[in-house]
Coordinates of C-alpha atoms in Angstrom, one line a residue:
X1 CA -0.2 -113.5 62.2
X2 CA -1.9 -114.0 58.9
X3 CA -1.4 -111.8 56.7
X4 CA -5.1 -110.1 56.0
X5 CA -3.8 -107.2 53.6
X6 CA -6.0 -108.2 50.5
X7 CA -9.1 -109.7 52.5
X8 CA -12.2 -108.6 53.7
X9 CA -13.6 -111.9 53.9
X10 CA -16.3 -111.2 51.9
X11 CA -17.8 -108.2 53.7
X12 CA -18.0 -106.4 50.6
X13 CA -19.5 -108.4 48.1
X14 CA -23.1 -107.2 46.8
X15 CA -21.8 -103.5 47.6
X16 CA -22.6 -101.0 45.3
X17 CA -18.7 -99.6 44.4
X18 CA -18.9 -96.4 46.3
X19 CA -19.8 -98.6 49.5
X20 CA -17.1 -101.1 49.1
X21 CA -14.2 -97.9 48.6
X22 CA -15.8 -96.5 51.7
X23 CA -15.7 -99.5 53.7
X24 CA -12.4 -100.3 52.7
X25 CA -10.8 -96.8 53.7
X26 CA -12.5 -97.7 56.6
X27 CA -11.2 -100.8 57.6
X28 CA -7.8 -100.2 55.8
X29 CA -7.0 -96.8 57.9
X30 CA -3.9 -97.4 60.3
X31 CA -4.4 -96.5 63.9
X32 CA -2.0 -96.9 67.1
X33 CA -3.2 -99.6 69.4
X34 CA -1.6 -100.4 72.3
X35 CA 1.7 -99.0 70.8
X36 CA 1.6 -100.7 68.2
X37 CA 0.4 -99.7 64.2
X38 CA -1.9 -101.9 62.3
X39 CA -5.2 -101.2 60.8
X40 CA -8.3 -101.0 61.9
X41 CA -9.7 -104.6 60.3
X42 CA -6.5 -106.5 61.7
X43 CA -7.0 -104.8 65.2
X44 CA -10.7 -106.2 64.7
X45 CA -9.8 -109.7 63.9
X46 CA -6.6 -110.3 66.4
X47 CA -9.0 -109.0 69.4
X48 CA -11.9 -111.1 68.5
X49 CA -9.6 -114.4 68.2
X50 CA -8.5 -113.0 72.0
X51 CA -12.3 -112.9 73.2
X52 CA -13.4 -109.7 73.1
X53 CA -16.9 -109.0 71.6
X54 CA -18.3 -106.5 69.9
X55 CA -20.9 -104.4 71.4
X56 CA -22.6 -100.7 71.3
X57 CA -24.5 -98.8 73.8
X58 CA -27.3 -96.6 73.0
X59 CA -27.3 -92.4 74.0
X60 CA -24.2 -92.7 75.2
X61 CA -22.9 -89.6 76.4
X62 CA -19.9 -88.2 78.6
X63 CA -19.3 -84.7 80.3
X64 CA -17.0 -82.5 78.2
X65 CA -14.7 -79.9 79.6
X66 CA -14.4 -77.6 76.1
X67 CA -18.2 -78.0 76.0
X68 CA -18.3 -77.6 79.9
X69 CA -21.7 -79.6 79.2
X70 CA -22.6 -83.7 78.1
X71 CA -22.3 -84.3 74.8
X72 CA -24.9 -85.3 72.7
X73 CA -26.5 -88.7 72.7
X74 CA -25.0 -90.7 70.3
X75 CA -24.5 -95.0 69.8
X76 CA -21.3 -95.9 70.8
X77 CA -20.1 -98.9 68.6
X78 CA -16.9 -101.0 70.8
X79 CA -15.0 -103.6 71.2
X80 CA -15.6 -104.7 74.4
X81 CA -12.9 -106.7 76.3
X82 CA -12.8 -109.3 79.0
X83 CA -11.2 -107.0 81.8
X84 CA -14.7 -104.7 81.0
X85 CA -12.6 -102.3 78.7
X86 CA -13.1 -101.5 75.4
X87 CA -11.6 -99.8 72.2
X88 CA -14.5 -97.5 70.2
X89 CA -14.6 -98.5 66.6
X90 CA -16.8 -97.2 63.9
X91 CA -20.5 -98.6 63.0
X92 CA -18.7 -100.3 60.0
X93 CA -15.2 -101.7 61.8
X94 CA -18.6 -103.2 64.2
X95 CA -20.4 -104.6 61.4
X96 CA -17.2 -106.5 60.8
X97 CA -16.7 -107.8 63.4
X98 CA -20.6 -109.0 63.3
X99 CA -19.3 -110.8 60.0
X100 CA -16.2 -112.7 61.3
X101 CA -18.3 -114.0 64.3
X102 CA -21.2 -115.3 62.1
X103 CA -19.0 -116.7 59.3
X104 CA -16.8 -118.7 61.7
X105 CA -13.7 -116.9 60.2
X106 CA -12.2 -116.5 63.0
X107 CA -11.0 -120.1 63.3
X108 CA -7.1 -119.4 61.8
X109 CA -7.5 -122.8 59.5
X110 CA -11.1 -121.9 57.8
X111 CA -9.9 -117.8 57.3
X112 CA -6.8 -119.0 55.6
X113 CA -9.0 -121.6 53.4
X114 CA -11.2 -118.5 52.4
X115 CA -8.1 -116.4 51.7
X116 CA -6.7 -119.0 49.0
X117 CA -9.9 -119.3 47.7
X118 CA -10.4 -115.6 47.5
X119 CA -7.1 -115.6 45.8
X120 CA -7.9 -118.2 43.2
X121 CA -11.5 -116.5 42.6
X122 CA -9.4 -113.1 42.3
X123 CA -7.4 -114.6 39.9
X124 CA -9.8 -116.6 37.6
X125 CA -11.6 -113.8 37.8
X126 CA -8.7 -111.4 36.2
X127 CA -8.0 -114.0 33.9
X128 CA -11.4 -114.1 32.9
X129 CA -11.8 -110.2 32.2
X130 CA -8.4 -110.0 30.3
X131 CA -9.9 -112.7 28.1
X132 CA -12.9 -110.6 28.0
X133 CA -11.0 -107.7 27.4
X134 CA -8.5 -109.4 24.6
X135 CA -11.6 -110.8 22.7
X136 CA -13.5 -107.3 22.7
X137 CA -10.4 -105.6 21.4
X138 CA -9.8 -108.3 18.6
X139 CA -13.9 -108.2 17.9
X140 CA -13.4 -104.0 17.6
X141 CA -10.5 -104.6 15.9
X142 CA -11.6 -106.9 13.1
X143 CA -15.2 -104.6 13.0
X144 CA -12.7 -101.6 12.5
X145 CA -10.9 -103.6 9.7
X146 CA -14.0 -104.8 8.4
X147 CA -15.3 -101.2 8.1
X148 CA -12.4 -100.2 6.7
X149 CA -12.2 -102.4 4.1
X150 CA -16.1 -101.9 3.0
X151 CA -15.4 -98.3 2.8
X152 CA -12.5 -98.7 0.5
X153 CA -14.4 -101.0 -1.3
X154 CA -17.3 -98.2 -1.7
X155 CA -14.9 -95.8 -2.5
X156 CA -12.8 -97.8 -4.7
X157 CA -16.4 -98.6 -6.4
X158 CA -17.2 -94.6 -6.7
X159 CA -13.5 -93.8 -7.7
X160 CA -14.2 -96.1 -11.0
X161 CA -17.6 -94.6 -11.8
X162 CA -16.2 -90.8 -11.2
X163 CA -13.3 -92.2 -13.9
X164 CA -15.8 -93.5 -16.6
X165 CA -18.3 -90.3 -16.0
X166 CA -15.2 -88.2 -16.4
X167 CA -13.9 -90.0 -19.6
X168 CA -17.0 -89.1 -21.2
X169 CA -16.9 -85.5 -20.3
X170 CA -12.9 -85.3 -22.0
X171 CA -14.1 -87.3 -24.9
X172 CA -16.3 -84.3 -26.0
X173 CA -13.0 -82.1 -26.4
X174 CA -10.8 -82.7 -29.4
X175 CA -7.3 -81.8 -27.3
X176 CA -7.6 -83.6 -23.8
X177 CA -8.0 -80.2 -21.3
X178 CA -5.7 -82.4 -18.8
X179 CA -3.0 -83.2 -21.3
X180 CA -3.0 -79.4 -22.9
X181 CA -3.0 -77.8 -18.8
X182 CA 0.2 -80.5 -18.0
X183 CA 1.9 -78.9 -21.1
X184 CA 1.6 -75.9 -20.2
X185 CA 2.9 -75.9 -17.0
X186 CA 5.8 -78.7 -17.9
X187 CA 8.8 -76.8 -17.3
X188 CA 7.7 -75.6 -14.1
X189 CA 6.7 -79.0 -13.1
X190 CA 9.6 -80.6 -13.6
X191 CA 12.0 -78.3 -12.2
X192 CA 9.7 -79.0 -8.8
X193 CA 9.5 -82.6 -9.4
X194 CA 13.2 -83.3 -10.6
X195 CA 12.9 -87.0 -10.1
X196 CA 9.4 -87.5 -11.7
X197 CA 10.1 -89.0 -15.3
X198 CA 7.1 -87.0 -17.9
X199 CA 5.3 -90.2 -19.1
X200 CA 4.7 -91.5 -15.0
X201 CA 3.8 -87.9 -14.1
X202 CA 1.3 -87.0 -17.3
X203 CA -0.2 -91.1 -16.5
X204 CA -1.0 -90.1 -12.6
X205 CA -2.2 -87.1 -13.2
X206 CA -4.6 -88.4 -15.9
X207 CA -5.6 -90.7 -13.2
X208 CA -6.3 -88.4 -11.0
X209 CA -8.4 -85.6 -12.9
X210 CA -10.3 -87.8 -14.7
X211 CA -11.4 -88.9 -11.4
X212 CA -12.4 -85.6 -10.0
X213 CA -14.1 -84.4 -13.2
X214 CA -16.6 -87.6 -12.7
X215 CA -17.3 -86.4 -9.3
X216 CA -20.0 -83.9 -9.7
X217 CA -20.0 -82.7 -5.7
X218 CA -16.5 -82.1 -5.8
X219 CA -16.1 -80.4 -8.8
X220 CA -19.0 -78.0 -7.6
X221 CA -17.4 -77.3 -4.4
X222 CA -13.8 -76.6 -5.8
X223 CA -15.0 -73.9 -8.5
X224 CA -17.3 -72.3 -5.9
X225 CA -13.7 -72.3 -4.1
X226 CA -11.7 -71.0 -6.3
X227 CA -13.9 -68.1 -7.5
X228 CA -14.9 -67.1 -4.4
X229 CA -10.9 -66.8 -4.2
X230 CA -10.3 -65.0 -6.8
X231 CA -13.1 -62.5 -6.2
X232 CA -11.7 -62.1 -2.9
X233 CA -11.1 -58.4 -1.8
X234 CA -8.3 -59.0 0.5
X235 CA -4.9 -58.8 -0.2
X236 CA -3.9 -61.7 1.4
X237 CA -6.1 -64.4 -1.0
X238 CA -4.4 -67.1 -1.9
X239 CA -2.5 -67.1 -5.3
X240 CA -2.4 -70.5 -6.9
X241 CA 0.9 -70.9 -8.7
X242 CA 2.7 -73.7 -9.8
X243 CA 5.3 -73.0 -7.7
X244 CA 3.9 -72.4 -4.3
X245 CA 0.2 -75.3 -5.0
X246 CA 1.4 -77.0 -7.9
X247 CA -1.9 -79.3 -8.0
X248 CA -4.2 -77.1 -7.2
X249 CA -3.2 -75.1 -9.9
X250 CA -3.7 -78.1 -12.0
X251 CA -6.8 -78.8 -10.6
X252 CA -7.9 -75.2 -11.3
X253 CA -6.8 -74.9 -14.9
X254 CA -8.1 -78.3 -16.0
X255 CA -12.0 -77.4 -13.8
X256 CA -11.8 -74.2 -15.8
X257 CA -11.1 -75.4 -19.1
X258 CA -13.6 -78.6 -19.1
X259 CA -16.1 -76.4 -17.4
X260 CA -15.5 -73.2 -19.6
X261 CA -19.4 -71.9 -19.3
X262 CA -18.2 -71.2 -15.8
X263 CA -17.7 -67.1 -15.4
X264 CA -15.7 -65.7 -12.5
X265 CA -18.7 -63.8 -11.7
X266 CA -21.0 -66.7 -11.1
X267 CA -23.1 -66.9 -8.2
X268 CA -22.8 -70.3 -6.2
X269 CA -26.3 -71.5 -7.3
X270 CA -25.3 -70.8 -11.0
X271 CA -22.0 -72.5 -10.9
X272 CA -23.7 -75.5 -9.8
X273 CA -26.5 -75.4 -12.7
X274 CA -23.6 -75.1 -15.4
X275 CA -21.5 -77.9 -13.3
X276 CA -25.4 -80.1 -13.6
X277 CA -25.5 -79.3 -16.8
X278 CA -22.1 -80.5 -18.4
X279 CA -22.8 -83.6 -16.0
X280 CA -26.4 -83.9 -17.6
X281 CA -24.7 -83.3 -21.0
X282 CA -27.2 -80.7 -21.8
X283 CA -26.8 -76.7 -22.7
X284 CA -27.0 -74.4 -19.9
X285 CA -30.4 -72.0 -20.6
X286 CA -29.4 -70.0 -17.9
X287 CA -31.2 -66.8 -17.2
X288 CA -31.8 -64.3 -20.8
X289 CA -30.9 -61.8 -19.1
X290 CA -27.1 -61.6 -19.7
X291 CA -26.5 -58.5 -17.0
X292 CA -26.5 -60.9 -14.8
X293 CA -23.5 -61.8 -14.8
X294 CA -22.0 -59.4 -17.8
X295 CA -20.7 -62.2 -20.1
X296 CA -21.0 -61.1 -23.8
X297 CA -19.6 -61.8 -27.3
X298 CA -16.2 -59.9 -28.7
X299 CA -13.6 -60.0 -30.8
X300 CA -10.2 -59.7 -30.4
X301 CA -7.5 -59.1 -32.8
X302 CA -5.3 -62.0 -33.3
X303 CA -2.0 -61.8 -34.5
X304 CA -0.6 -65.0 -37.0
X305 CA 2.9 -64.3 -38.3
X306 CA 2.0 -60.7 -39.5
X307 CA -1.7 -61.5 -40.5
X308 CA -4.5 -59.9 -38.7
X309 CA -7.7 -62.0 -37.9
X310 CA -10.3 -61.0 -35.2
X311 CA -11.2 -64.2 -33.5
X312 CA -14.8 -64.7 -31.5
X313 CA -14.7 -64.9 -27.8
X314 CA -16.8 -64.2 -24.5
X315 CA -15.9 -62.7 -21.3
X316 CA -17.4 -60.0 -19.5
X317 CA -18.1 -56.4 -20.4
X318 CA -16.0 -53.6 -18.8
X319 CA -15.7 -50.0 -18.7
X320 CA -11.8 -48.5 -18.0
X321 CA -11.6 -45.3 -17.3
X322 CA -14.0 -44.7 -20.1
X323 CA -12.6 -47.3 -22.5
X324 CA -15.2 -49.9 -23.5
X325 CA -13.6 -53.4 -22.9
X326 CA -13.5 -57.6 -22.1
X327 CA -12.1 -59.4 -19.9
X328 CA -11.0 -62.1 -22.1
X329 CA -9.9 -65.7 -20.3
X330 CA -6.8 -67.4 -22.0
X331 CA -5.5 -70.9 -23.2
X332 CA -2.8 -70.2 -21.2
X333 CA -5.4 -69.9 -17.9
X334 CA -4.5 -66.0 -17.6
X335 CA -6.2 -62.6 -18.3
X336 CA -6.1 -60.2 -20.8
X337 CA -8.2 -56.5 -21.2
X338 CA -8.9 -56.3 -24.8
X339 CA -10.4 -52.7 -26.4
X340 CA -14.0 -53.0 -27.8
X341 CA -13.6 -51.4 -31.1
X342 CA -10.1 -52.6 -32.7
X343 CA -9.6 -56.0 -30.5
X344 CA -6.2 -54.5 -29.2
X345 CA -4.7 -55.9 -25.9
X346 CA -4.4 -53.4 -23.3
X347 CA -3.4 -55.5 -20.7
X348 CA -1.9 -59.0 -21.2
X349 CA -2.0 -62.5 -20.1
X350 CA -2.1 -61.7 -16.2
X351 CA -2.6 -64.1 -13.3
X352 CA -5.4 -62.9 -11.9
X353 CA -8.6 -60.9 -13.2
X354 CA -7.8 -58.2 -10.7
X355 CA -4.2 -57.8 -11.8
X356 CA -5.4 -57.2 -15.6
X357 CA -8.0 -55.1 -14.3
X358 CA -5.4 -52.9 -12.4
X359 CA -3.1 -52.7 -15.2
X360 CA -5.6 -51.9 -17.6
X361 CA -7.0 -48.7 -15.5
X362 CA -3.2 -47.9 -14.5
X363 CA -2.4 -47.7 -18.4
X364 CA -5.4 -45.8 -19.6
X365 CA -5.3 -43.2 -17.1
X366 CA -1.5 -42.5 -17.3
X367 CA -2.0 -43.0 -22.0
X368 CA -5.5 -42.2 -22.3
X369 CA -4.9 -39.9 -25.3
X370 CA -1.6 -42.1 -26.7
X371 CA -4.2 -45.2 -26.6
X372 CA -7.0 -42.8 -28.4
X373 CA -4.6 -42.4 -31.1
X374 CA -3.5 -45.9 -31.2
X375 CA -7.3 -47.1 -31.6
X376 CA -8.1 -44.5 -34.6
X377 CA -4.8 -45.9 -36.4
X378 CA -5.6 -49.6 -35.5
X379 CA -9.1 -48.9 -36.9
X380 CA -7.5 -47.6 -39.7
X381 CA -5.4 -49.9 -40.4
X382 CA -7.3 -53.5 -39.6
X383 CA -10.7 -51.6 -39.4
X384 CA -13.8 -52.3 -36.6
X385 CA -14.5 -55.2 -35.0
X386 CA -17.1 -57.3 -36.4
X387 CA -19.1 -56.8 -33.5
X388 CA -19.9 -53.1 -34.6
X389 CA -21.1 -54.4 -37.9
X390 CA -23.8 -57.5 -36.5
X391 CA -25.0 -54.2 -34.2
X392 CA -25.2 -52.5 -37.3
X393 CA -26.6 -55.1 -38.8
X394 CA -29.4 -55.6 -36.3

């Protein structure tokens, strides 16, 4: 017998795909015929080589015992054999048989002839869509390298006009802000990076921040970031340390220092106007009202070797616990509370604003009559600040 397990001899081509499946499950299901187990399009095919015909009959109906009644009419598709018997098939299993007979496959020699050509087709045909299939993956592949390679050209482009924008903005400060932030955290740094020799690290890192100071959107978003962070009421904000983000605490120090007009009390829209205007190398106007955000002019008392100087600086106006006082930012990127009147530290060089804050209120509230006294004597001894006199003055 020939073996018809891959064939339908062409009884499925110009189907729509949910045809073919269902006329293959058709024709494919196994059924028990005359004792023996075959399926139902090689029971079709050895019966029509032995004569039998297909055939139907229209409103066919037999008497049913369970019904107790006929059933209804219905056309009953067969194959009808030459002893006047017949085996019921399905419309489709009929169909097929229509097919073989009108195709002349039923002649052994021309069915296997369309079987090897079947076979070849099937073959050229798989061949054909895995060369189909290899070129589309190369063409995706070299559009995907293409566009990869156009975008690190753009960004390679970008990367060295962020480095010349942000060469210009260092070369308005006398002590590189990148340089001075690296020393300050040196020690830490290298006791993380153990390996990392000081020249290679301080030459990447240039690199690196010069780049992001030239990128205007980027250095907008961080400092939105990071004071939003620090503002943060919850106890869980993130800390930036050397020790636990050692380069986003660079990147924070150095955005900080270049962009010093920056107040942790700024606004999104007003951090981006002082980020526009460094960028646009212009003076930020800014509002004239100064409540705004509370940043003012003071002086705090600076101690050189035993000499007293009070030294101009800005931060913004507090009141603890009934003390006038600053916030005063640091080189050393931390906080300090300084008194209005004599320029005296009450809190000093803490991480955060909030921690100076705290440590200011804890101290006057537990000293407030010590610090009294230390504030007449200080006046006393190194006098008023110079702001009292320009009020005076005005």
């Amino acid at each position: 017998m020939m073996n018809l397990k891959n064939t339908y001899f062409g009884f499925t081509n110009n189907k729509k795909p949910m045809q073919v499946a269902k006329i293959k499950n058709t024709l494919d299901k196994l059924w028990r015929f005359d004792g023996e187990v075959m399926s139902m399009k090689e029971y079709v095919f050895i019966k029509l080589q032995e004569g039998s015909k297909p055939n139907f009959e229209e409103n066919y109906s037999y008497y049913s015992r369970r019904l107790d009644d006929y059933t209804k009419p219905k056309t009953l598709y067969k194959i009808q054999h030459d002893d006047n018997t017949y085996t019921e098939v399905t419309k489709t299993a009929y169909n097929y048989a229509l097919h073989l007979i009108n195709n002349d496959l039923l002649n052994e020699e021309k069915a296997q002839l369309f079987i090897d050509n079947e076979k070849v087709e099937k073959e050229q045909k798989e061949r054909l869509e895995q060369e189909r299939a290899q070129k589309e993956r190369e063409e995706t592949e070299a559009k995907r390298q293409k566009e990869e390679q156009e975008h690190k050209e753009r960004r390679e482009r970008k990367q060295r006009e962020w480095h010349l924008i942000g060469e210009k903005i260092l070369d308005k400060f006398e002590v590189n802000p990148i340089t001075s932030i690296l020393d300050n955290h040196w020690e830490k740094i290298k006791s993380i990076y153990v390996d990392e020799e000081k020249e290679s690290f301080y030459n990447a890192m240039h690199e690196k921040f010069t780049i992001m100071l030239g990128n205007q959107d980027y250095c907008i978003h961080y400092l939105q970031m990071y004071v939003e962070n620090e503002n943060d009421t919850d106890q869980n904000k993130r800390e930036y340390t050397i020790e636990g983000y050692p380069t986003m605490k660079l990147e924070k120090d150095i955005l900080f220092k270049v962009f010093d007009n920056v107040s942790m009390d700024d606004k999104n829209i007003t951090i981006t106007a002082k980020v526009k205007a460094v960028f646009e190398d212009r003076e930020y106007k800014g509002s004239n009202n100064t409540s705004s955000n509370n940043v003012q002019k003071f002086y705090w008392l600076k101690n050189d070797n035993g000499q007293h100087n009070f030294v101009e600086s800005h931060g913004k106006k507090l009141n603890i616990e009934g003390i006038k006082a600053y916030l005063k930012y640091n080189e050393d990127n931390t906080y300090s509370i300084v008194e209005e009147q004599t320029g005296l530290n009450i809190a000093t060089n803490k991480a955060t604003q909030r921690e100076a804050k705290d440590v200011a209120s804890k101290a006057v509230s537990m000293n407030k009559e010590k610090l009294e006294t230390l504030i007449q004597n200080a006046i006393k001894r190194y006098g008023l600040s110079p702001l009292y006199k320009e009020q005076e003055t005005v």
